[in-house]
Amino acid sequence: MRPFEEVDGRFVARLTRDERFAIAQVAEQVVELLEQEVDGLEEIAAAGADDGLPSALLGLDDTVVEAPTDPAVRRLLPNAAPTDQGVGEEFRRLTQTDLALSKVSRLTALCAALVGDDEPLLDLEDDGATDGVDVDDELGSRDVALEPADAQSFAGALTDVRLVLAERLGIVTDDDSDRLSSAIEQAWQGRADLDPRIELLGSVFLLAGYLQESLLDLMLARLRGGAPGA
């Protein structure tokens, strides 16, 4: 993986097929979680209403909007007022559907940026996944290029991916993240055994973090009018 850098006015990273597919597959799963947990979300997203009216009308009656039951989705759609139940419930009633829709939209855009139209999202174990696909090497490496205007949405989608993975991996603090990074590094070096599921999810968590950090550095540099790290 080569992190994001600015090239000819765009933000460009280079990822292997496995890296791109792994993040995209988790992003798709996050979309599915949101659709399962937020009533009517899939139908509204599929309708793609031109004026946004259906989603805007939701929450204008007295219907109670339940908080997500999946703790990972609760990280995506948290209680806005944990110390005031009434305010928290009202805020959720008025905003949860639109917030979930915005997350689905940016996660879908993330998948599109990572996986080309000629490159269906196949199983990572499929050795023929790049047959007939225009990739640059045997690892399926491709550039992921973003217009600066799309960078914030891409970074936000990476945050959503990492929030769900953090819940699944039991990551709450920076120390938890550091311990995971150390464990995965040792597993990669063959110095420790790690549950394959934890190694896979943890690797995606760390990869998404590296990408996000490099992208945010570029965004901040643009705001400051200088080079990253300046």
CSV table of C-alpha atoms in Angstrom, one decimal:
chain,number,residue,atom,x,y,z
A,1,MET,CA,0.0,0.0,0.0
A,2,ARG,CA,1.2,3.5,-0.9
A,3,PRO,CA,-0.7,6.1,1.1
A,4,PHE,CA,-2.4,9.2,-0.3
A,5,GLU,CA,-0.2,11.8,-1.9
A,6,GLU,CA,-1.1,14.8,-4.1
A,7,VAL,CA,-0.5,14.2,-7.8
A,8,ASP,CA,-1.6,16.8,-10.4
A,9,GLY,CA,-4.2,18.3,-8.1
A,10,ARG,CA,-5.7,15.0,-7.0
A,11,PHE,CA,-5.2,12.8,-3.9
A,12,VAL,CA,-3.8,9.4,-5.1
A,13,ALA,CA,-3.1,6.2,-3.2
A,14,ARG,CA,-2.0,2.8,-4.5
A,15,LEU,CA,-3.5,-0.4,-3.2
A,16,THR,CA,-3.3,-4.1,-4.1
A,17,ARG,CA,-6.4,-5.9,-5.1
A,18,ASP,CA,-6.6,-7.6,-1.7
A,19,GLU,CA,-6.3,-4.3,0.1
A,20,ARG,CA,-9.0,-2.6,-2.0
A,21,PHE,CA,-11.4,-5.6,-1.9
A,22,ALA,CA,-11.0,-6.0,1.9
A,23,ILE,CA,-12.0,-2.5,2.7
A,24,ALA,CA,-14.8,-2.5,0.1
A,25,GLN,CA,-16.2,-5.7,1.4
A,26,VAL,CA,-16.3,-4.4,5.0
A,27,ALA,CA,-17.9,-1.2,3.6
A,28,GLU,CA,-20.6,-3.2,1.9
A,29,GLN,CA,-21.3,-5.1,5.2
A,30,VAL,CA,-21.6,-1.8,7.1
A,31,VAL,CA,-24.3,-0.7,4.5
A,32,GLU,CA,-26.1,-4.0,5.1
A,33,LEU,CA,-26.0,-3.4,8.9
A,34,LEU,CA,-27.4,0.1,8.6
A,35,GLU,CA,-30.2,-1.2,6.3
A,36,GLN,CA,-31.0,-3.9,8.8
A,37,GLU,CA,-31.1,-1.6,11.8
A,38,VAL,CA,-32.8,1.5,10.5
A,39,ASP,CA,-36.5,0.9,9.5
A,40,GLY,CA,-37.3,1.8,5.9
A,41,LEU,CA,-33.7,2.8,5.1
A,42,GLU,CA,-33.2,0.3,2.2
A,43,GLU,CA,-36.5,1.3,0.6
A,44,ILE,CA,-35.7,5.0,0.8
A,45,ALA,CA,-32.2,4.5,-0.5
A,46,ALA,CA,-33.4,2.3,-3.4
A,47,ALA,CA,-36.1,4.8,-4.3
A,48,GLY,CA,-33.4,7.5,-4.6
A,49,ALA,CA,-36.1,10.3,-4.3
A,50,ASP,CA,-35.0,13.2,-6.4
A,51,ASP,CA,-36.1,15.9,-4.0
A,52,GLY,CA,-35.3,14.0,-0.8
A,53,LEU,CA,-38.9,14.4,0.4
A,54,PRO,CA,-39.6,10.9,1.8
A,55,SER,CA,-36.6,11.0,4.2
A,56,ALA,CA,-37.4,14.6,5.2
A,57,LEU,CA,-40.9,13.6,6.2
A,58,LEU,CA,-39.8,10.8,8.4
A,59,GLY,CA,-39.7,11.9,12.0
A,60,LEU,CA,-42.3,14.6,11.6
A,61,ASP,CA,-44.9,12.5,13.3
A,62,ASP,CA,-44.9,11.1,16.8
A,63,THR,CA,-43.5,7.7,15.8
A,64,VAL,CA,-40.8,6.5,18.2
A,65,VAL,CA,-37.5,5.8,16.4
A,66,GLU,CA,-35.7,3.0,18.2
A,67,ALA,CA,-32.0,3.0,18.8
A,68,PRO,CA,-30.0,0.4,16.9
A,69,THR,CA,-29.7,-3.0,18.7
A,70,ASP,CA,-26.3,-3.8,17.2
A,71,PRO,CA,-23.6,-2.1,19.3
A,72,ALA,CA,-21.5,-1.5,16.1
A,73,VAL,CA,-24.4,0.5,14.5
A,74,ARG,CA,-24.9,2.4,17.8
A,75,ARG,CA,-21.3,3.6,17.3
A,76,LEU,CA,-22.4,4.9,13.8
A,77,LEU,CA,-25.6,6.4,15.1
A,78,PRO,CA,-24.9,7.3,18.8
A,79,ASN,CA,-27.2,8.9,21.3
A,80,ALA,CA,-26.7,12.7,20.8
A,81,ALA,CA,-27.8,13.4,24.4
A,82,PRO,CA,-26.9,10.5,26.7
A,83,THR,CA,-27.7,12.5,29.9
A,84,ASP,CA,-31.2,13.5,28.7
A,85,GLN,CA,-33.3,10.7,27.4
A,86,GLY,CA,-36.1,12.9,26.0
A,87,VAL,CA,-33.7,15.1,24.0
A,88,GLY,CA,-31.8,12.1,22.8
A,89,GLU,CA,-35.0,10.3,21.6
A,90,GLU,CA,-36.3,13.4,19.9
A,91,PHE,CA,-33.0,14.0,18.1
A,92,ARG,CA,-32.9,10.4,17.0
A,93,ARG,CA,-36.5,10.6,15.7
A,94,LEU,CA,-35.7,13.7,13.6
A,95,THR,CA,-32.2,12.8,12.3
A,96,GLN,CA,-31.4,9.1,12.4
A,97,THR,CA,-32.8,8.2,8.9
A,98,ASP,CA,-31.0,11.1,7.1
A,99,LEU,CA,-27.8,10.4,9.0
A,100,ALA,CA,-27.9,6.7,8.0
A,101,LEU,CA,-28.7,7.6,4.4
A,102,SER,CA,-25.7,9.9,4.2
A,103,LYS,CA,-23.5,7.1,5.6
A,104,VAL,CA,-24.8,4.6,3.0
A,105,SER,CA,-24.2,7.2,0.3
A,106,ARG,CA,-20.6,7.8,1.2
A,107,LEU,CA,-19.9,4.1,1.9
A,108,THR,CA,-21.2,3.2,-1.6
A,109,ALA,CA,-19.0,5.9,-3.1
A,110,LEU,CA,-16.0,4.5,-1.2
A,111,CYS,CA,-16.7,1.0,-2.8
A,112,ALA,CA,-16.9,2.6,-6.2
A,113,ALA,CA,-13.6,4.4,-5.8
A,114,LEU,CA,-11.9,1.2,-4.6
A,115,VAL,CA,-13.3,-1.3,-7.1
A,116,GLY,CA,-13.6,-0.5,-10.8
A,117,ASP,CA,-16.6,-1.2,-13.0
A,118,ASP,CA,-14.5,-3.9,-14.8
A,119,GLU,CA,-13.6,-5.5,-11.5
A,120,PRO,CA,-16.5,-7.2,-9.7
A,121,LEU,CA,-16.2,-7.5,-6.0
A,122,LEU,CA,-15.3,-11.2,-5.7
A,123,ASP,CA,-14.1,-13.4,-2.9
A,124,LEU,CA,-10.6,-12.6,-1.8
A,125,GLU,CA,-9.8,-16.3,-2.0
A,126,ASP,CA,-10.6,-16.4,-5.7
A,127,ASP,CA,-7.4,-16.7,-7.6
A,128,GLY,CA,-9.2,-15.7,-10.8
A,129,ALA,CA,-10.6,-12.5,-9.5
A,130,THR,CA,-8.6,-10.4,-11.8
A,131,ASP,CA,-8.8,-12.5,-14.9
A,132,GLY,CA,-9.5,-10.2,-17.9
A,133,VAL,CA,-9.2,-7.1,-15.6
A,134,ASP,CA,-6.8,-4.2,-16.4
A,135,VAL,CA,-4.5,-4.2,-13.4
A,136,ASP,CA,-0.9,-3.1,-13.2
A,137,ASP,CA,0.7,-6.2,-11.6
A,138,GLU,CA,0.1,-9.7,-10.3
A,139,LEU,CA,-1.1,-8.2,-7.0
A,140,GLY,CA,-3.9,-6.3,-8.8
A,141,SER,CA,-2.5,-3.0,-7.8
A,142,ARG,CA,-4.4,0.1,-8.8
A,143,ASP,CA,-4.3,3.8,-8.1
A,144,VAL,CA,-7.2,5.2,-6.0
A,145,ALA,CA,-7.6,8.8,-7.1
A,146,LEU,CA,-9.8,11.3,-5.4
A,147,GLU,CA,-10.8,14.9,-6.3
A,148,PRO,CA,-10.2,17.1,-3.3
A,149,ALA,CA,-13.9,17.8,-3.1
A,150,ASP,CA,-14.5,14.1,-2.5
A,151,ALA,CA,-11.8,13.6,0.1
A,152,GLN,CA,-14.0,14.4,3.1
A,153,SER,CA,-16.7,11.9,2.1
A,154,PHE,CA,-14.0,9.2,1.5
A,155,ALA,CA,-12.4,9.9,4.9
A,156,GLY,CA,-15.8,9.8,6.6
A,157,ALA,CA,-16.6,6.4,5.1
A,158,LEU,CA,-13.2,5.1,6.3
A,159,THR,CA,-14.3,6.3,9.8
A,160,ASP,CA,-17.5,4.3,9.5
A,161,VAL,CA,-15.6,1.2,8.5
A,162,ARG,CA,-13.2,1.6,11.4
A,163,LEU,CA,-16.0,2.3,14.0
A,164,VAL,CA,-17.7,-1.0,13.1
A,165,LEU,CA,-14.4,-2.9,13.1
A,166,ALA,CA,-13.4,-1.4,16.4
A,167,GLU,CA,-16.6,-2.6,18.0
A,168,ARG,CA,-16.2,-6.1,16.6
A,169,LEU,CA,-12.5,-6.2,17.8
A,170,GLY,CA,-13.3,-4.7,21.2
A,171,ILE,CA,-11.2,-1.6,20.6
A,172,VAL,CA,-12.2,1.3,22.9
A,173,THR,CA,-9.0,3.1,23.7
A,174,ASP,CA,-5.8,4.1,21.9
A,175,ASP,CA,-4.0,1.5,24.0
A,176,ASP,CA,-6.4,-1.2,22.6
A,177,SER,CA,-5.5,-0.1,19.1
A,178,ASP,CA,-1.8,-0.1,19.9
A,179,ARG,CA,-2.0,-3.7,21.3
A,180,LEU,CA,-3.9,-4.8,18.1
A,181,SER,CA,-1.2,-3.3,15.9
A,182,SER,CA,1.6,-5.0,17.8
A,183,ALA,CA,-0.2,-8.4,17.7
A,184,ILE,CA,-0.8,-8.2,14.0
A,185,GLU,CA,2.7,-7.1,13.3
A,186,GLN,CA,4.0,-10.1,15.3
A,187,ALA,CA,1.6,-12.4,13.4
A,188,TRP,CA,2.8,-11.1,10.0
A,189,GLN,CA,6.4,-11.8,11.1
A,190,GLY,CA,5.5,-15.3,12.2
A,191,ARG,CA,6.4,-14.6,15.8
A,192,ALA,CA,2.9,-15.1,17.2
A,193,ASP,CA,-0.3,-17.0,16.4
A,194,LEU,CA,-3.4,-14.9,16.0
A,195,ASP,CA,-7.0,-15.9,15.4
A,196,PRO,CA,-7.4,-15.6,11.5
A,197,ARG,CA,-10.6,-13.6,11.9
A,198,ILE,CA,-8.9,-11.1,14.2
A,199,GLU,CA,-5.9,-10.9,12.0
A,200,LEU,CA,-8.1,-10.2,8.9
A,201,LEU,CA,-10.4,-7.6,10.6
A,202,GLY,CA,-7.5,-6.0,12.4
A,203,SER,CA,-5.5,-5.7,9.3
A,204,VAL,CA,-8.4,-3.9,7.6
A,205,PHE,CA,-8.8,-1.7,10.6
A,206,LEU,CA,-5.2,-0.7,10.5
A,207,LEU,CA,-5.1,-0.3,6.7
A,208,ALA,CA,-8.1,2.0,6.8
A,209,GLY,CA,-6.4,4.0,9.5
A,210,TYR,CA,-3.2,4.5,7.5
A,211,LEU,CA,-5.2,5.6,4.5
A,212,GLN,CA,-7.3,7.9,6.5
A,213,GLU,CA,-4.4,9.5,8.2
A,214,SER,CA,-2.5,10.2,5.0
A,215,LEU,CA,-5.7,11.6,3.4
A,216,LEU,CA,-6.4,13.9,6.4
A,217,ASP,CA,-2.8,15.2,6.3
A,218,LEU,CA,-3.3,16.2,2.7
A,219,MET,CA,-6.7,17.9,3.5
A,220,LEU,CA,-5.2,19.8,6.4
A,221,ALA,CA,-2.2,20.8,4.2
A,222,ARG,CA,-4.6,22.3,1.6
A,223,LEU,CA,-6.3,24.3,4.3
A,224,ARG,CA,-3.1,25.6,5.6
A,225,GLY,CA,-1.7,26.2,2.1
A,226,GLY,CA,1.4,24.0,2.5
A,227,ALA,CA,2.7,20.5,2.2
A,228,PRO,CA,1.6,17.7,4.5
A,229,GLY,CA,3.4,17.8,7.9
A,230,ALA,CA,4.4,21.4,7.4
